[in-house]
Short mmCIF file of C-alpha atoms in Angstrom, two decimals:
data_model
loop_
_atom_site.label_atom_id
_atom_site.label_comp_id
_atom_site.label_asym_id
_atom_site.label_seq_id
_atom_site.Cartn_x
_atom_site.Cartn_y
_atom_site.Cartn_z
CA MET P 1 -113.04 12.92 -67.64
CA GLU P 2 -114.24 16.24 -66.44
CA SER P 3 -113.15 15.28 -62.93
CA LEU P 4 -109.73 14.30 -64.08
CA ALA P 5 -109.36 17.54 -65.99
CA GLN P 6 -110.11 19.49 -62.82
CA ARG P 7 -107.48 17.55 -60.83
CA ALA P 8 -104.89 18.08 -63.56
CA ALA P 9 -105.63 21.79 -63.51
CA LEU P 10 -105.13 21.85 -59.74
CA LEU P 11 -101.85 19.92 -60.07
CA ARG P 12 -100.54 22.38 -62.67
CA GLU P 13 -101.51 25.22 -60.41
CA SER P 14 -99.62 23.61 -57.45
CA LEU P 15 -96.56 22.99 -59.57
CA GLY P 16 -96.57 26.55 -60.66
CA LYS P 17 -96.70 27.77 -57.10
CA SER P 18 -93.79 25.38 -56.12
CA GLN P 19 -91.74 26.68 -58.98
CA ALA P 20 -92.36 30.20 -57.91
CA ALA P 21 -91.35 29.34 -54.31
CA THR P 22 -88.24 27.57 -55.56
CA ASP P 23 -87.24 30.54 -57.65
CA ALA P 24 -87.75 32.78 -54.64
CA VAL P 25 -85.55 30.56 -52.41
CA VAL P 26 -82.83 30.39 -55.08
CA SER P 27 -82.92 34.15 -55.31
CA ILE P 28 -82.61 34.50 -51.50
CA LEU P 29 -79.72 31.96 -51.33
CA GLY P 30 -77.92 33.78 -54.10
CA SER P 31 -78.13 36.97 -52.11
CA PHE P 32 -76.72 35.10 -48.97
CA ASP P 33 -73.71 33.89 -50.97
CA SER P 34 -72.83 37.39 -52.02
CA ARG P 35 -73.31 38.59 -48.44
CA LEU P 36 -71.04 35.80 -47.06
CA SER P 37 -68.35 36.60 -49.61
CA ALA P 38 -68.52 40.20 -48.53
CA LEU P 39 -68.39 39.18 -44.84
CA ASP P 40 -65.37 36.89 -45.46
CA ALA P 41 -63.60 39.72 -47.24
CA ALA P 42 -64.41 41.98 -44.32
CA MET P 43 -63.13 39.39 -41.67
CA ARG P 44 -59.81 38.57 -43.39
CA PRO P 45 -57.95 41.68 -42.11
CA ILE P 46 -59.23 40.97 -38.62
CA GLN P 47 -57.96 37.36 -38.81
CA LEU P 48 -54.59 38.55 -40.02
CA ARG P 49 -54.35 41.03 -37.15
CA THR P 50 -55.39 38.34 -34.66
CA HIS P 51 -52.68 35.94 -35.94
CA ALA P 52 -50.10 38.71 -35.72
CA VAL P 53 -51.15 39.50 -32.16
CA ARG P 54 -50.99 35.79 -31.20
CA THR P 55 -47.50 35.46 -32.77
CA ALA P 56 -46.34 38.59 -30.99
CA HIS P 57 -47.71 37.26 -27.70
CA GLU P 58 -45.82 33.97 -28.15
CA ASN P 59 -42.64 35.88 -28.95
CA ILE P 60 -43.12 38.01 -25.87
CA ASP P 61 -43.62 34.88 -23.75
CA ARG P 62 -40.44 33.31 -25.13
CA THR P 63 -38.54 36.53 -24.57
CA LEU P 64 -39.83 36.80 -21.02
CA ARG P 65 -38.84 33.18 -20.30
CA SER P 66 -35.36 33.76 -21.75
CA ALA P 67 -35.05 36.96 -19.79
CA ASP P 68 -36.11 35.13 -16.65
CA VAL P 69 -33.42 32.46 -17.23
CA ILE P 70 -30.77 35.11 -17.84
CA LEU P 71 -31.86 37.11 -14.82
CA THR P 72 -31.70 33.93 -12.75
CA GLN P 73 -28.09 33.42 -13.94
CA PHE P 74 -27.33 37.04 -13.00
CA ASP P 75 -28.81 36.44 -9.53
CA ARG P 76 -26.75 33.24 -9.15
CA THR P 77 -23.66 35.15 -10.22
CA ARG P 78 -24.24 37.85 -7.60
CA GLU P 79 -24.82 35.21 -4.89
CA ALA P 80 -21.67 33.31 -5.87
CA GLU P 81 -19.67 36.55 -5.99
CA ARG P 82 -20.63 37.33 -2.41
CA GLU P 83 -19.36 33.91 -1.26
CA ILE P 84 -16.14 34.29 -3.26
CA GLN P 85 -15.54 37.70 -1.71
CA LYS P 86 -16.01 36.20 1.79
CA GLY P 87 -13.42 33.51 1.07
CA PRO P 88 -13.34 29.90 2.24
CA HIS P 89 -12.33 30.48 5.86
CA ASP P 90 -15.78 30.95 7.40
CA ASN P 91 -17.70 28.33 5.41
CA LEU P 92 -15.61 26.18 3.10
CA GLN P 93 -18.55 24.18 1.81
CA SER P 94 -20.48 27.32 0.82
CA PHE P 95 -17.37 28.63 -0.92
CA LEU P 96 -17.00 25.40 -2.90
CA ASP P 97 -20.71 25.45 -3.78
CA ALA P 98 -20.25 29.00 -5.09
CA VAL P 99 -17.38 27.85 -7.30
CA ASP P 100 -19.59 25.07 -8.67
CA ARG P 101 -22.31 27.65 -9.45
CA LEU P 102 -19.81 29.85 -11.28
CA ARG P 103 -18.68 26.91 -13.39
CA SER P 104 -22.33 26.16 -14.23
CA ILE P 105 -22.91 29.81 -15.19
CA GLU P 106 -19.78 29.73 -17.34
CA ARG P 107 -21.08 26.68 -19.21
CA PHE P 108 -24.50 28.34 -19.70
CA PHE P 109 -23.19 31.53 -21.30
CA SER P 110 -20.54 29.66 -23.29
CA SER P 111 -23.30 27.62 -24.94
CA ASN P 112 -25.52 30.73 -25.47
CA ARG P 113 -23.19 33.15 -27.17
CA SER P 114 -26.14 34.70 -29.03
CA TYR P 115 -27.11 36.70 -25.95
CA SER P 116 -25.78 40.20 -26.18
CA SER P 117 -24.54 40.10 -22.59
CA SER P 118 -22.77 36.72 -22.82
CA ASP P 119 -19.24 37.99 -23.40
CA ARG P 120 -19.46 40.55 -20.62
CA VAL P 121 -20.84 38.01 -18.13
CA LEU P 122 -18.28 35.38 -19.13
CA SER P 123 -15.47 37.85 -18.55
CA HIS P 124 -16.80 38.65 -15.08
CA VAL P 125 -17.35 34.98 -14.18
CA ASN P 126 -13.84 33.99 -15.31
CA ALA P 127 -12.36 36.79 -13.21
CA LEU P 128 -14.26 35.47 -10.19
CA LEU P 129 -13.09 31.93 -10.89
CA SER P 130 -9.47 33.09 -11.09
CA LYS P 131 -9.84 34.84 -7.74
CA ALA P 132 -11.49 31.74 -6.28
CA LEU P 133 -8.66 29.55 -7.59
CA VAL P 134 -6.04 31.60 -5.74
CA LYS P 135 -8.08 31.39 -2.54
CA MET P 136 -8.62 27.63 -3.00
CA GLU P 137 -4.88 27.01 -3.35
CA GLY P 138 -4.27 28.96 -0.16
CA GLU P 139 -7.06 27.13 1.66
CA PHE P 140 -5.83 23.73 0.43
CA GLN P 141 -2.38 24.50 1.79
CA ASN P 142 -3.81 25.92 5.02
CA GLN P 143 -6.06 22.90 5.63
CA LEU P 144 -3.22 20.45 5.00
CA SER P 145 -0.85 22.37 7.26
CA GLN P 146 -3.39 22.36 10.09
CA ARG P 147 -4.50 18.74 9.68
CA SER P 148 -1.19 17.05 8.84
CA LYS P 149 0.24 16.32 12.26
CA PRO P 150 2.85 13.64 13.11
CA ILE P 151 1.44 10.43 14.58
CA GLU P 152 2.71 9.82 18.10
CA PRO P 153 4.47 6.46 18.71
CA ASP P 154 1.87 5.34 21.25
CA ARG P 155 -0.90 5.74 18.67
CA LEU P 156 1.11 3.65 16.23
CA PHE P 157 1.78 0.93 18.81
CA ASP P 158 -1.95 0.74 19.56
CA CYS P 159 -2.58 -0.03 15.86
CA LEU P 160 -0.37 -3.15 16.03
CA PRO P 161 -1.56 -6.66 16.95
CA SER P 162 -1.31 -7.13 20.71
CA THR P 163 1.58 -9.62 20.36
CA LEU P 164 3.74 -6.98 18.65
CA ARG P 165 3.07 -4.04 20.94
CA PRO P 166 6.01 -2.99 23.12
CA SER P 167 5.66 -3.22 26.87
CA SER P 168 5.05 -0.12 28.96
CA GLU P 169 8.71 -0.16 30.00
CA SER P 170 9.98 -0.24 26.43
CA ARG P 171 7.51 2.49 25.46
CA ALA P 172 9.06 4.67 28.12
CA GLU P 173 12.44 4.01 26.48
CA GLY P 174 11.16 5.04 23.06
CA GLY P 175 9.56 1.78 21.97
CA LYS P 176 12.85 -0.01 21.42
CA HIS P 177 12.68 -3.67 20.43
CA SER P 178 15.18 -6.42 20.66
CA SER P 179 16.57 -8.09 17.57
CA GLY P 180 14.42 -10.70 15.97
CA GLY P 181 11.59 -10.83 13.51
CA ALA P 182 8.98 -11.76 16.09
CA GLN P 183 5.66 -12.70 14.55
CA PRO P 184 2.24 -13.00 16.09
CA ASP P 185 1.51 -16.54 17.23
CA ASN P 186 -1.60 -16.60 15.09
CA GLN P 187 -0.96 -14.90 11.78
CA GLU P 188 -4.64 -15.01 10.81
CA ALA P 189 -5.49 -13.03 13.95
CA ALA P 190 -2.83 -10.37 13.28
CA VAL P 191 -4.86 -7.25 12.53
CA TYR P 192 -3.17 -4.01 11.56
CA SER P 193 -5.36 -0.89 11.70
CA PRO P 194 -3.71 2.09 9.97
CA PRO P 195 -4.36 5.27 11.97
CA ALA P 196 -6.43 8.15 10.61
CA LEU P 197 -3.69 10.48 9.37
CA ILE P 198 -6.24 13.30 8.98
CA GLU P 199 -9.56 13.51 10.82
CA PRO P 200 -12.12 11.75 8.57
CA LYS P 201 -14.56 14.68 8.60
CA PHE P 202 -12.02 16.90 6.81
CA VAL P 203 -11.08 14.43 4.08
CA PRO P 204 -14.17 15.06 1.83
CA LEU P 205 -13.49 18.82 1.89
CA LEU P 206 -9.85 18.24 0.92
CA ALA P 207 -11.04 15.96 -1.87
CA LYS P 208 -13.43 18.67 -3.12
CA LEU P 209 -10.67 21.29 -3.07
CA ALA P 210 -8.35 18.94 -4.94
CA GLN P 211 -11.05 18.23 -7.51
CA GLN P 212 -11.64 21.95 -8.11
CA LEU P 213 -7.92 22.61 -8.49
CA VAL P 214 -7.51 19.71 -10.90
CA GLN P 215 -10.50 20.87 -12.96
CA ALA P 216 -8.90 24.31 -13.16
CA GLY P 217 -5.70 22.77 -14.57
CA CYS P 218 -3.61 23.23 -11.40
CA GLN P 219 -2.55 19.58 -10.99
CA GLN P 220 1.13 20.42 -10.49
CA GLN P 221 0.55 23.03 -7.79
CA CYS P 222 -1.99 20.80 -6.07
CA ALA P 223 0.39 17.82 -6.04
CA GLU P 224 3.28 19.90 -4.71
CA ILE P 225 1.21 21.41 -1.87
CA TYR P 226 -0.16 18.03 -0.82
CA SER P 227 3.12 16.11 -1.10
CA GLU P 228 5.13 18.67 0.85
CA ALA P 229 2.66 18.72 3.78
CA ARG P 230 2.21 14.96 4.00
CA ALA P 231 5.91 14.09 3.49
CA SER P 232 6.85 16.39 6.36
CA ALA P 233 4.27 14.75 8.65
CA LEU P 234 5.41 11.25 7.66
CA GLU P 235 9.09 11.97 8.25
CA SER P 236 8.28 13.55 11.64
CA SER P 237 6.24 10.47 12.61
CA LEU P 238 9.14 8.16 11.78
CA LYS P 239 11.62 10.41 13.57
CA SER P 240 9.45 10.37 16.72
CA LEU P 241 9.35 6.60 16.44
CA GLY P 242 13.17 6.48 16.46
CA VAL P 243 14.11 6.15 12.78
CA GLU P 244 17.56 7.64 12.14
CA LYS P 245 19.04 8.74 8.87
CA LEU P 246 22.44 6.98 8.86
CA SER P 247 24.93 6.72 6.03
CA LYS P 248 26.18 3.32 4.97
CA ASP P 249 29.64 4.19 6.28
CA GLU P 250 28.22 5.05 9.70
CA VAL P 251 26.33 1.77 9.82
CA GLN P 252 29.31 -0.33 8.80
CA LYS P 253 31.59 1.31 11.40
CA MET P 254 29.23 0.70 14.35
CA PRO P 255 30.19 -1.79 17.06
CA TRP P 256 28.27 -5.02 16.71
CA GLU P 257 26.51 -4.64 20.08
CA ILE P 258 24.99 -1.29 19.06
CA LEU P 259 24.28 -2.45 15.52
CA GLU P 260 22.42 -5.55 16.68
CA SER P 261 20.05 -3.40 18.74
CA LYS P 262 19.48 -1.03 15.84
CA ILE P 263 18.68 -3.97 13.55
CA GLY P 264 15.98 -5.13 15.96
CA ASN P 265 14.50 -1.64 15.97
CA TRP P 266 14.75 -1.43 12.17
CA ILE P 267 12.65 -4.59 11.81
CA HIS P 268 10.00 -3.03 14.03
CA PHE P 269 10.18 0.30 12.17
CA MET P 270 9.78 -1.41 8.78
CA ARG P 271 6.65 -3.19 9.94
CA ILE P 272 5.11 0.02 11.32
CA ALA P 273 6.16 2.11 8.32
CA VAL P 274 4.78 -0.23 5.65
CA LYS P 275 1.72 -1.72 7.35
CA LEU P 276 0.57 1.44 9.13
CA LEU P 277 2.09 4.70 7.88
CA PHE P 278 2.64 3.93 4.19
CA ALA P 279 -0.66 2.05 4.00
CA GLY P 280 -2.39 5.03 5.64
CA GLU P 281 -0.78 7.47 3.20
CA ARG P 282 -1.89 5.36 0.23
CA GLN P 283 -5.46 5.24 1.57
CA LEU P 284 -5.49 9.01 2.14
CA CYS P 285 -4.10 9.72 -1.34
CA ASP P 286 -6.79 7.55 -2.89
CA GLN P 287 -9.50 9.46 -1.00
CA VAL P 288 -8.22 13.01 -1.59
CA PHE P 289 -7.37 12.44 -5.26
CA GLU P 290 -10.33 10.28 -6.17
CA CYS P 291 -10.62 12.43 -9.29
CA SER P 292 -7.21 11.44 -10.69
CA GLN P 293 -5.43 8.07 -10.58
CA SER P 294 -2.17 9.53 -11.87
CA LEU P 295 -2.11 12.15 -9.10
CA ARG P 296 -2.73 9.47 -6.46
CA ASP P 297 0.35 7.52 -7.52
CA LYS P 298 2.47 10.61 -8.11
CA CYS P 299 1.71 12.15 -4.69
CA PHE P 300 2.10 8.87 -2.82
CA SER P 301 5.49 8.34 -4.44
CA ALA P 302 6.64 11.88 -3.57
CA ILE P 303 5.45 11.52 0.05
CA THR P 304 7.06 8.16 0.83
CA LYS P 305 10.16 8.26 -1.37
CA ASN P 306 12.63 9.72 1.15
CA SER P 307 11.26 7.79 4.13
CA LEU P 308 11.43 4.47 2.30
CA ALA P 309 14.93 5.26 1.03
CA THR P 310 16.10 5.97 4.61
CA LEU P 311 14.78 2.60 5.83
CA LEU P 312 16.07 0.60 2.85
CA SER P 313 19.48 2.29 3.03
CA PHE P 314 20.04 0.88 6.53
CA GLY P 315 19.05 -2.60 5.35
CA GLU P 316 21.36 -2.36 2.34
CA ALA P 317 24.26 -1.26 4.55
CA ILE P 318 23.78 -4.37 6.73
CA ALA P 319 23.49 -6.64 3.70
CA MET P 320 26.67 -5.20 2.19
CA SER P 321 28.71 -5.13 5.40
CA LYS P 322 31.48 -7.60 6.18
CA ARG P 323 30.05 -11.07 6.62
CA SER P 324 30.42 -12.93 9.91
CA PRO P 325 28.63 -15.94 11.44
CA GLU P 326 26.91 -13.90 14.17
CA LYS P 327 25.25 -11.73 11.53
CA LEU P 328 23.44 -14.63 9.88
CA PHE P 329 20.45 -14.62 12.19
CA VAL P 330 19.86 -10.88 12.01
CA LEU P 331 20.12 -11.20 8.23
CA LEU P 332 17.45 -13.89 8.40
CA ASP P 333 15.31 -11.67 10.64
CA MET P 334 15.64 -8.84 8.14
CA TYR P 335 14.92 -11.13 5.21
CA GLU P 336 11.92 -12.49 7.08
CA ILE P 337 10.37 -9.05 7.61
CA MET P 338 10.90 -8.14 3.94
CA CYS P 339 9.09 -11.34 2.94
CA GLU P 340 6.30 -10.58 5.40
CA LEU P 341 5.86 -7.08 3.95
CA GLN P 342 6.03 -8.13 0.30
CA THR P 343 2.25 -8.37 -0.09
CA GLU P 344 1.72 -4.85 1.26
CA ILE P 345 4.59 -3.50 -0.85
CA ASP P 346 3.04 -5.05 -3.98
CA THR P 347 -0.33 -3.54 -3.08
CA ILE P 348 0.54 0.03 -2.13
CA PHE P 349 3.59 0.73 -4.33
CA VAL P 350 1.72 0.41 -7.62
CA GLY P 351 1.83 2.52 -10.74
CA GLU P 352 4.69 3.86 -12.82
CA SER P 353 5.56 6.55 -10.25
CA CYS P 354 6.20 3.91 -7.57
CA SER P 355 7.91 1.28 -9.73
CA GLN P 356 11.45 2.24 -8.68
CA MET P 357 10.52 2.17 -4.98
CA HIS P 358 8.90 -1.25 -5.39
CA ASP P 359 12.00 -2.55 -7.19
CA SER P 360 14.28 -1.15 -4.44
CA ALA P 361 12.39 -3.08 -1.76
CA LEU P 362 12.53 -6.27 -3.84
CA SER P 363 16.23 -5.70 -4.46
CA LEU P 364 16.93 -5.43 -0.72
CA ARG P 365 15.13 -8.73 -0.09
CA LYS P 366 17.24 -10.47 -2.72
CA CYS P 367 20.42 -8.83 -1.42
CA LEU P 368 19.68 -10.07 2.11
CA ALA P 369 19.02 -13.57 0.77
CA ARG P 370 22.26 -13.56 -1.20
CA THR P 371 24.33 -12.35 1.77
CA ALA P 372 22.73 -14.94 4.06
CA GLN P 373 23.59 -17.73 1.62
CA LYS P 374 27.19 -16.55 1.37
CA THR P 375 27.36 -16.40 5.17
CA PHE P 376 26.35 -20.06 5.24
CA SER P 377 29.27 -20.94 2.99
CA ASP P 378 31.66 -18.79 5.03
CA PHE P 379 30.54 -20.45 8.25
CA GLU P 380 30.98 -23.95 6.87
CA GLU P 381 34.47 -23.07 5.67
CA SER P 382 35.45 -21.39 8.95
CA VAL P 383 34.29 -24.44 10.96
CA GLU P 384 36.32 -26.88 8.92
CA ASN P 385 39.41 -24.68 8.91
CA ASP P 386 39.27 -23.64 12.55
CA VAL P 387 42.79 -24.12 13.81
CA ALA P 388 43.21 -25.95 17.12
CA LYS P 389 44.57 -23.41 19.57
CA PHE P 390 44.52 -25.79 22.49
CA ILE P 391 43.72 -29.40 23.28
CA ILE P 392 40.95 -30.45 25.65
CA THR P 393 43.09 -32.61 27.87
CA ASP P 394 40.25 -34.56 29.49
CA GLY P 395 38.42 -35.39 26.24
CA THR P 396 35.26 -33.44 27.09
CA VAL P 397 33.10 -31.52 24.59
CA HIS P 398 35.10 -28.90 22.72
CA PRO P 399 33.84 -25.22 22.77
CA LEU P 400 33.74 -25.29 18.97
CA THR P 401 31.23 -28.16 19.09
CA ILE P 402 29.02 -26.26 21.54
CA TYR P 403 29.22 -23.10 19.42
CA VAL P 404 28.44 -24.83 16.13
CA MET P 405 25.55 -26.88 17.52
CA ASN P 406 24.01 -23.84 19.17
CA TYR P 407 24.28 -22.21 15.76
CA VAL P 408 22.62 -25.20 14.06
CA LYS P 409 19.80 -25.24 16.64
CA PHE P 410 19.06 -21.63 15.74
CA LEU P 411 18.89 -22.69 12.10
CA PHE P 412 16.13 -25.15 12.98
CA ASP P 413 14.12 -22.27 14.42
CA TYR P 414 14.38 -20.51 11.05
CA GLN P 415 13.43 -23.50 8.90
CA SER P 416 10.50 -21.92 7.05
CA THR P 417 12.48 -18.73 6.39
CA LEU P 418 15.51 -20.66 5.18
CA LYS P 419 13.43 -22.77 2.81
CA GLN P 420 11.99 -19.60 1.32
CA LEU P 421 15.48 -18.11 1.10
CA PHE P 422 16.77 -21.01 -0.98
CA VAL P 423 13.71 -20.85 -3.24
CA GLU P 424 14.56 -17.17 -3.82
CA PHE P 425 17.31 -18.21 -6.22
CA LYS P 426 15.63 -21.38 -7.48
CA ARG P 427 18.03 -23.56 -5.55
CA ASP P 428 15.33 -25.58 -3.84
CA ASP P 429 11.95 -27.11 -4.67
CA GLY P 430 10.41 -25.98 -1.38
CA THR P 431 10.90 -29.33 0.38
CA GLY P 432 13.89 -28.16 2.41
CA SER P 433 16.36 -30.41 0.55
CA GLU P 434 18.81 -27.56 0.03
CA LEU P 435 18.58 -26.55 3.71
CA ALA P 436 19.19 -30.15 4.74
CA CYS P 437 22.27 -30.32 2.51
CA VAL P 438 23.65 -27.07 3.92
CA THR P 439 23.00 -28.11 7.52
CA MET P 440 24.61 -31.53 7.04
CA SER P 441 27.58 -29.88 5.31
CA ILE P 442 28.13 -27.66 8.35
CA MET P 443 27.99 -30.63 10.71
CA GLN P 444 30.26 -32.65 8.44
CA ALA P 445 32.72 -29.74 8.51
CA LEU P 446 32.53 -29.86 12.32
CA GLN P 447 33.09 -33.60 12.33
CA ASN P 448 36.11 -33.23 10.03
CA ASN P 449 37.50 -30.62 12.41
CA LEU P 450 36.91 -32.90 15.40
CA ASP P 451 38.65 -35.76 13.61
CA SER P 452 41.68 -33.51 13.12
CA ARG P 453 41.65 -32.46 16.77
CA ALA P 454 41.30 -36.07 17.93
CA LYS P 455 44.53 -36.99 16.14
CA GLN P 456 46.42 -34.60 18.40
CA TYR P 457 45.82 -36.89 21.37
CA GLN P 458 48.75 -39.20 22.02
CA ASP P 459 46.55 -41.47 24.14
CA PRO P 460 44.23 -43.48 21.78
CA ALA P 461 41.75 -44.07 24.61
CA LEU P 462 41.43 -40.32 25.25
CA MET P 463 41.01 -39.74 21.52
CA HIS P 464 37.95 -42.07 21.44
CA ILE P 465 36.57 -40.44 24.60
CA PHE P 466 36.89 -37.04 22.90
CA LEU P 467 35.11 -38.20 19.73
CA MET P 468 32.45 -40.06 21.70
CA ASN P 469 31.63 -37.03 23.89
CA ASN P 470 31.55 -34.53 21.02
CA ILE P 471 29.48 -36.64 18.61
CA HIS P 472 27.13 -37.55 21.44
CA HIS P 473 26.65 -33.82 22.06
CA ILE P 474 25.91 -33.34 18.33
CA VAL P 475 23.29 -36.12 18.33
CA ASN P 476 21.61 -34.83 21.49
CA SER P 477 21.49 -31.31 20.04
CA VAL P 478 19.57 -32.45 16.98
CA ASP P 479 17.29 -34.84 18.85
CA ARG P 480 14.16 -32.76 18.21
CA PRO P 481 11.23 -33.23 15.80
CA GLU P 482 12.13 -30.40 13.42
CA ALA P 483 15.71 -31.71 13.14
CA LYS P 484 14.48 -35.22 12.39
CA ASP P 485 12.15 -33.88 9.74
CA LEU P 486 15.02 -32.06 8.10
CA LEU P 487 17.92 -34.50 8.50
CA GLY P 488 15.99 -37.76 8.64
CA ASP P 489 16.25 -40.64 11.11
CA ASP P 490 19.01 -42.28 9.10
CA TRP P 491 21.44 -39.45 9.74
CA ILE P 492 20.74 -39.49 13.48
CA GLN P 493 20.97 -43.28 13.73
CA THR P 494 24.24 -43.27 11.81
CA HIS P 495 25.83 -40.84 14.23
CA ARG P 496 24.53 -42.73 17.24
CA ARG P 497 26.35 -45.78 15.89
CA ILE P 498 29.50 -43.64 15.60
CA VAL P 499 29.13 -42.80 19.31
CA LEU P 500 28.81 -46.48 20.16
CA GLN P 501 31.77 -47.39 17.95
CA ASN P 502 33.97 -44.89 19.76
CA ALA P 503 32.73 -46.19 23.10
CA VAL P 504 33.62 -49.75 22.05
CA GLN P 505 37.02 -48.62 20.76
CA TYR P 506 37.67 -46.79 24.03
CA LYS P 507 36.91 -49.93 26.05
CA ARG P 508 39.08 -52.05 23.79
CA VAL P 509 42.05 -49.68 23.96
CA ALA P 510 41.65 -49.07 27.72
CA TRP P 511 41.34 -52.79 28.56
CA ALA P 512 44.22 -53.63 26.24
CA LYS P 513 46.45 -51.29 28.25
CA ILE P 514 45.29 -52.84 31.53
CA CYS P 515 45.88 -56.36 30.20
CA TRP P 516 49.32 -55.34 28.98
CA GLN P 517 50.21 -53.92 32.41
CA ILE P 518 48.98 -57.09 34.17
CA THR P 519 50.93 -59.25 31.78
CA PHE P 520 54.00 -57.14 32.22
CA ASP P 521 53.74 -57.26 36.02
#
């Protein structure tokens, strides 16, 4: 017990010491808390000043960055101004780049009106753009004037398929062509390569100038400058080729020999104008005015309007002139070339601005078809009503028969064109039935005329000789594959039997006379 009491006393003594140490630590910690509170109070102003300095530094950085951007715009403005002052003559591309920079600067300050200098800079930039616009208009006109040169006939001839190029002799005479809508033997191989109306390296610069003018709202001035320059070049090219501006009265008063030659040239001119010159102008318009579809169509229409009207006016004068049989084949040649060019006309004369020109070309084609059809009817009537001026005393082939059959043989050469002509007014199903009817009507009219002439012979034997010779000539004239395809074997066989019948009748009449004379003697 005594030992336990001693240990308890020691334990109480240790606890007392621990309590004293704890109280001392609590006292020290309490003093630290008051010190930290004092230190925090002392640091708060410093923290506030540090935050203010950091915020000010960030504001300064933002201001410096904004100032740097603005100063960069000022530097760009000064650089662009130097190029604008120089003008576009020395370096057109640099001038156009300067205009682009000015437009970019204008957009920048327009969207940052809060800058105190924005209004002043915008005023200066707009003044520079106005000055640049005047210089661009002048340069656009200058470039077009320098680059828009007439295309020489030889260059145009070289763009045609080889089968349609004039010989060296005809080139020396101005590239004149004989009448006839000659086509390449192989249509698939017929390649037309429109010439470069302006050197290709200058086209992108013209397109850039046009784009800048359009963006500045100068579409009307731009279109007028372009159309005037290109129309003049086109008209000069056609004039060099030989295209004449003739009134309808002048055309209709021309002697047929001269007119026939001019029609042959007209066919050649139409092909060159549409497939080469007009196609080239359309391609150039599309490249220069890539920025505006409406301007492409408007300018192309203004450029080609007068030239197309000159060419179509000649065709209309021919179609409206007094009809005669010898004009039928040139009418067919003219109709043929209009059909050949229809695809190109549909392709290049598009848009509202070109609609009237497209319709005029289509109208000429229909007018030529209508006149050709009426000429058919006139010819048939004239053959049947041809009055006998003299009698072929020996019963040989009459000149009328030779003339008509030569005419019919020419019709066979135009079969495909004639079939298309009759389809034009929905008079045929494309099989050639209408053409066959017309051709047989002409030959029936000839046969009726021959029957009338045969009755003028007082000698029956000579009458049958006359009919036999003339109908035999008719049959021989149509004895060709294309005629058989059109008329059919039945028609040819029928007329061969008529030849044999007249031969038999001739023998019968001739022998009857001999027998009568023998009997009488």
